[in-house]
Short mmCIF file of C-alpha atoms in Angstrom, two decimals:
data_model
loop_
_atom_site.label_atom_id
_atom_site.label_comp_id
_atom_site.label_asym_id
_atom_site.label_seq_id
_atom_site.Cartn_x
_atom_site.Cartn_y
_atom_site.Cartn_z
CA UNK Z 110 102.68 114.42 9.14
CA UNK Z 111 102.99 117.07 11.67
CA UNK Z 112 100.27 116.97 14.60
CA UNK Z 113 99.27 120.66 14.11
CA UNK Z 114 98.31 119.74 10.57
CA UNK Z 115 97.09 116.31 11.38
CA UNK Z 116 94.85 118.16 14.15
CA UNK Z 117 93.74 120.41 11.82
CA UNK Z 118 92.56 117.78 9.35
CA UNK Z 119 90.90 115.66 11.74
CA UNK Z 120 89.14 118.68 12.81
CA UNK Z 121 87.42 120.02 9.64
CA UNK Z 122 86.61 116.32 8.71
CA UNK Z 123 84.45 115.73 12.13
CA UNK Z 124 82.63 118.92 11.46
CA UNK Z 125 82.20 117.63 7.67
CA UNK Z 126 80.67 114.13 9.43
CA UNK Z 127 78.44 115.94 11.82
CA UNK Z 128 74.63 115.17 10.97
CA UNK Z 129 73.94 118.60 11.38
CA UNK Z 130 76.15 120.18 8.79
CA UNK Z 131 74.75 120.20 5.28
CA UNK Z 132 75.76 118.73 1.83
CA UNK Z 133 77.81 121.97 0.71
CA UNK Z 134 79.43 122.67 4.27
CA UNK Z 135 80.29 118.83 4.46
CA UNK Z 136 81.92 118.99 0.99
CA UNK Z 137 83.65 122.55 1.79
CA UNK Z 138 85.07 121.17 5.08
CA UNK Z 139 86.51 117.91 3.12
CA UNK Z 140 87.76 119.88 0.68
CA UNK Z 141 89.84 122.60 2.90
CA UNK Z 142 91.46 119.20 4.62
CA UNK Z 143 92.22 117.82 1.23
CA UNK Z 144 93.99 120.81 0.24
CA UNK Z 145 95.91 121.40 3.90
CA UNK Z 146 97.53 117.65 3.15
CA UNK Z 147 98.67 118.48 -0.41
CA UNK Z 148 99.92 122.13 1.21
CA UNK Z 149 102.23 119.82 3.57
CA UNK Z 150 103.27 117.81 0.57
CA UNK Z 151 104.82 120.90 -1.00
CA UNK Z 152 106.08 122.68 2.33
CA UNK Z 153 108.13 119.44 2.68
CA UNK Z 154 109.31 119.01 -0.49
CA UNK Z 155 111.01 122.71 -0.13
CA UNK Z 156 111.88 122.24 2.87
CA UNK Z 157 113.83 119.05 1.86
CA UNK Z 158 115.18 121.34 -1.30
CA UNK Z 159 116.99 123.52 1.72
CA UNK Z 160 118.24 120.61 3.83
CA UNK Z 161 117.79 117.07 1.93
CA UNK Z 162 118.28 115.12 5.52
CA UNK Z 163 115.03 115.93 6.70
CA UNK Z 164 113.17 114.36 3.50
CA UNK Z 165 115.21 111.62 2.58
CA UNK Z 166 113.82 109.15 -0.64
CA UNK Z 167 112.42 105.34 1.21
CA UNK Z 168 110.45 102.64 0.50
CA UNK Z 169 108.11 100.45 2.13
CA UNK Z 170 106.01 97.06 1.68
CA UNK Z 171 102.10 96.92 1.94
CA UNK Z 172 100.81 93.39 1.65
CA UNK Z 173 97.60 93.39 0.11
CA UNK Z 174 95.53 90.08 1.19
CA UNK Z 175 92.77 88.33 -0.69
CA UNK Z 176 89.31 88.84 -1.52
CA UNK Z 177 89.93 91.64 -4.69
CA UNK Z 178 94.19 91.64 -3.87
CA UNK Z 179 94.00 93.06 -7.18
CA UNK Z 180 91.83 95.63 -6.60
CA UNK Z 181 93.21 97.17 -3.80
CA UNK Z 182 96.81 97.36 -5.21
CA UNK Z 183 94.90 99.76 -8.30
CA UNK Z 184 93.67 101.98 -5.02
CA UNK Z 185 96.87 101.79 -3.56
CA UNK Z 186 99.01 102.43 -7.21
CA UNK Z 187 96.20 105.77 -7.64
CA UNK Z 188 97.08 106.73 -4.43
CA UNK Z 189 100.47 106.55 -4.37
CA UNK Z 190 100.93 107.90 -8.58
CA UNK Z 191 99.33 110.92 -7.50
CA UNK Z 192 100.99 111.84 -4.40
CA UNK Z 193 104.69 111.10 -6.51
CA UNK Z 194 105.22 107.84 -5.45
CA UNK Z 195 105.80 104.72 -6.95
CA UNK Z 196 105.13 100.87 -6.64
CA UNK Z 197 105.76 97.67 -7.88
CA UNK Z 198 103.28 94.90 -7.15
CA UNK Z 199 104.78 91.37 -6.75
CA UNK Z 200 102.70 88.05 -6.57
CA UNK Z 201 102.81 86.83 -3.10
CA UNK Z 202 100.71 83.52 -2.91
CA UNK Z 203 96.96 85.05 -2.98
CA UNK Z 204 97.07 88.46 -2.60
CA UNK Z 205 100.30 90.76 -3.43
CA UNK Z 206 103.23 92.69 -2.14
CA UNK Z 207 103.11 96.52 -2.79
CA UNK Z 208 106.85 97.64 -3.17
CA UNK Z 209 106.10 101.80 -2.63
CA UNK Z 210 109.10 103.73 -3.21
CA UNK Z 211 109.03 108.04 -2.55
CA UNK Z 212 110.45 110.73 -0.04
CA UNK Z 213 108.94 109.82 3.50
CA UNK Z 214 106.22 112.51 3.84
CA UNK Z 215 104.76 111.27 0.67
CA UNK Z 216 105.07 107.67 1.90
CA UNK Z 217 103.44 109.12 4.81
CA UNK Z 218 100.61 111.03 3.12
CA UNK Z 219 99.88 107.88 1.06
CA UNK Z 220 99.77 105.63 4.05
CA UNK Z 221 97.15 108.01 6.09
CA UNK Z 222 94.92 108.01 2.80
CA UNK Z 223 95.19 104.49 1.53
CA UNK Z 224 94.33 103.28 4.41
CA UNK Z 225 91.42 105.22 5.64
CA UNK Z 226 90.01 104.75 1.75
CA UNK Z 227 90.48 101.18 2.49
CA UNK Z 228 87.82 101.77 5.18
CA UNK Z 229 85.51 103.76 3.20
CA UNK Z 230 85.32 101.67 0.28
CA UNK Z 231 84.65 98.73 2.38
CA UNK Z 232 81.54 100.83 3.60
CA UNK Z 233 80.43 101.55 0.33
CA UNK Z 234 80.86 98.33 -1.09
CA UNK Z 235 78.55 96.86 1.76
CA UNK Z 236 75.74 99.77 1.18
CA UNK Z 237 75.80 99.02 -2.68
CA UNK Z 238 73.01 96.99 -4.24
CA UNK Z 239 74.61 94.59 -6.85
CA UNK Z 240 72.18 94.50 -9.45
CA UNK Z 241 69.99 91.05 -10.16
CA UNK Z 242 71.51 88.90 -12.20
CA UNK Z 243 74.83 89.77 -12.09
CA UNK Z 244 78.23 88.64 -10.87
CA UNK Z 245 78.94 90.33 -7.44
CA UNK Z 246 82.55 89.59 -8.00
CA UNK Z 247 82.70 91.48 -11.17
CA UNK Z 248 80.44 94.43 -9.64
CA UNK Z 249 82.54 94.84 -6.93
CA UNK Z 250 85.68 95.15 -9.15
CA UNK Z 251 83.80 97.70 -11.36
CA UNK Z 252 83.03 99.66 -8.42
CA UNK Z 253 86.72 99.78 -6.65
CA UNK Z 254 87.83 100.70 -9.95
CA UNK Z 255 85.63 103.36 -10.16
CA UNK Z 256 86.31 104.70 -6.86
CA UNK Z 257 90.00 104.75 -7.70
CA UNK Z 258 89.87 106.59 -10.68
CA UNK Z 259 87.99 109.32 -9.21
CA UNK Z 260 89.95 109.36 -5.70
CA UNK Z 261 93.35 109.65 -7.98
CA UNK Z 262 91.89 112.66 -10.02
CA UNK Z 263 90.94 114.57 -6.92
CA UNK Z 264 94.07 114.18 -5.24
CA UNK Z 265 95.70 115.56 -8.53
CA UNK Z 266 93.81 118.07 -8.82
CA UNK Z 267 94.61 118.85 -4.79
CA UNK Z 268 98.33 118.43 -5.52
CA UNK Z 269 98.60 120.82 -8.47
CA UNK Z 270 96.42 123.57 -7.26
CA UNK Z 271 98.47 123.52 -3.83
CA UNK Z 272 101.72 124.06 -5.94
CA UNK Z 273 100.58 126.26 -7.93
CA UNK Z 274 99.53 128.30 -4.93
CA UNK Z 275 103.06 128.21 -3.60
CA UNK Z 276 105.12 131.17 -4.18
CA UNK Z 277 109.08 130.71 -3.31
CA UNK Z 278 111.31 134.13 -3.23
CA UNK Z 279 114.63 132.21 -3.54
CA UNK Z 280 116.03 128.77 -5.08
CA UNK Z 281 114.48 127.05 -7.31
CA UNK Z 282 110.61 126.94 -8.42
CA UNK Z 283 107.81 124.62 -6.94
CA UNK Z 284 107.58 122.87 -10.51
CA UNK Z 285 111.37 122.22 -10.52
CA UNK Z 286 111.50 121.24 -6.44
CA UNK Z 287 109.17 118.30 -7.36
CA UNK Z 288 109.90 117.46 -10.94
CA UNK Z 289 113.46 116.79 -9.07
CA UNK Z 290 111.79 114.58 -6.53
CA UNK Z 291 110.19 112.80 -8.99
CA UNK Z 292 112.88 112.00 -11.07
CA UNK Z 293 115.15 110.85 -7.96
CA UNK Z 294 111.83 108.19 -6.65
CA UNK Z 295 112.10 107.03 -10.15
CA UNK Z 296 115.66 106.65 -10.44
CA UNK Z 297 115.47 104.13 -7.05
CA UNK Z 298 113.09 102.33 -7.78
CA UNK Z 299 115.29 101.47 -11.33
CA UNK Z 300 118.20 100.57 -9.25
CA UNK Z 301 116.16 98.28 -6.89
CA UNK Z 302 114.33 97.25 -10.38
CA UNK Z 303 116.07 97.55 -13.27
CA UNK Z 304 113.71 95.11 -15.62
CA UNK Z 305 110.33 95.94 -14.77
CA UNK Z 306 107.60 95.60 -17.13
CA UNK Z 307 104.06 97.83 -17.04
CA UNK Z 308 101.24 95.57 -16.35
CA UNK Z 309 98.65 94.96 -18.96
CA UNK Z 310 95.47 96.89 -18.82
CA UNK Z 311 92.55 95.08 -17.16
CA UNK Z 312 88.91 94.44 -18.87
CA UNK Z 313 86.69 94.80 -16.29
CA UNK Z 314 83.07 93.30 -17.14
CA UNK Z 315 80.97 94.67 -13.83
CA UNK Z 316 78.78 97.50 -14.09
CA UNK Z 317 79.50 98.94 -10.68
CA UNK Z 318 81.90 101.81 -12.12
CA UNK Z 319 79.12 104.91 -11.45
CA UNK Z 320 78.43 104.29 -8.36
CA UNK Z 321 81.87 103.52 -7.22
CA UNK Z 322 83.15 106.92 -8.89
CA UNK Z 323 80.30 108.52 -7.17
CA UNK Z 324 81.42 106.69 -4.02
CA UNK Z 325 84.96 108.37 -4.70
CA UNK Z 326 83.46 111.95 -5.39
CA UNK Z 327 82.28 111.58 -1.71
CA UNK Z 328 85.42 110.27 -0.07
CA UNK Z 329 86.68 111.65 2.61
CA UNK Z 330 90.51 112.44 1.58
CA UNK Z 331 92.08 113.18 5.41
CA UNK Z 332 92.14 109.83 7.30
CA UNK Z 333 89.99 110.33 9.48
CA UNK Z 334 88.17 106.48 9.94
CA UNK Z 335 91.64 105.25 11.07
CA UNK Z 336 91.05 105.20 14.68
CA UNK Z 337 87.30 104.27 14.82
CA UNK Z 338 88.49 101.18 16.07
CA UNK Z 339 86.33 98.81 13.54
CA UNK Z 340 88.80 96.33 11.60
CA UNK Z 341 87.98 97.03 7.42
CA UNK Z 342 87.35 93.73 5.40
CA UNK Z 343 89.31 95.33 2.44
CA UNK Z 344 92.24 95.92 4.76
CA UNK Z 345 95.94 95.43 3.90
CA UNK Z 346 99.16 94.81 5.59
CA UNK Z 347 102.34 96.80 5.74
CA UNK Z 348 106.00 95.88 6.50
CA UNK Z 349 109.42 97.09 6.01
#
């Protein structure tokens, strides 16, 4: 990501953390940072339309260790569905291996954001009260699943309004620029893959999915916990 935007972002998201700035100016600075990342999603994507060589399709590996391995490849699969990317998860002893596949600002973009949520659903797993009597295993699960869920519909909702804001005078349309990018991600990942199968859907018996969707209504969508300096128990590894 460029470091005037990246500036920029980091910038409305301290004022939106400042103790004196109230719920609706927190919420309106977080949301103008949201929407300046999913702007520089489609300035590169027609940008790479123009001259493919400075957007070329990648891929990467995130290990994702154990406790809830699981549950942080659904963050990272949200996260990287939404900002038109793609993964494979592979078993890798206790924990998985994320295979992410996409041009390399979206690998970008969904580096920055998975792993700052990492950090903030760590927090708000440790400031949740499981309740008595149940599992805090299954709670926990609940509750990243939750947060997921609603982290993936806002950054849909970011993506498609900052596209739909985009007007181009020549070449092809915004819809048609990423539709294309999306079918080339897709078509890699079936050459590196050609027999994948979809993963069953999970039953989930926690009841910690409100407050980890209200946990992900909150979420700061900018990165910027990733150079507090304090390690996050929920983090992963990347390679490749």
């Amino acid at each position: 990501m460029s470091d005037a935007i990246l500036a920029k972002v980091r910038k409305l998201l301290a004022k939106a953390e400042d103790p004196a700035c109230t719920a609706a100016e927190a919420e309106a600075f977080t949301a103008k940072a949201t929407e300046l990342i999913a702007r520089y999603g489609v300035d590169r994507a027609l940008l790479a339309a123009r001259d493919p060589a400075t957007d070329p399709v990648g891929d990467r590996v995130l290990d994702l260790l154990a406790p809830y391995a699981l549950d942080k490849a659904g963050l990272l699969a949200a996260v990287a569905t939404a900002l038109r990317c793609r993964c494979v998860r592979r078993r890798v002893g206790s924990g998985f291996a994320m295979h992410l596949f996409g041009f390399g600002s979206d690998l970008e973009r969904v580096d920055l954001l998975f792993t700052s949520l990492l950090v903030q659903a760590a927090h708000g797993l440790a400031a949740a009260d499981v309740p008595a009597g149940e599992q805090p295993a299954a709670f926990r699960r609940s509750w990243l699943a939750g947060f997921a869920a609603v982290v993936a519909e806002r950054l849909r909702d970011a993506e498609a309004a900052a596209a739909a804001a985009t007007v181009t005078n020549s070449g092809p349309s915004v819809a048609l620029v990423l539709a294309d990018r999306s079918d080339r991600v897709d078509r890699r990942i079936s050459e590196v893959y050609p027999r994948l199968r979809t993963a069953g859907r999970r039953r989930l018996a926690g009841s910690g999915m409100s407050q980890g969707a209200a946990a992900g209504r909150a979420a700061d969508l900018g990165g910027t916990r990733l150079d507090r300096g304090r390690p996050a128990p929920l983090a992963g590894r990347r390679r490749g």
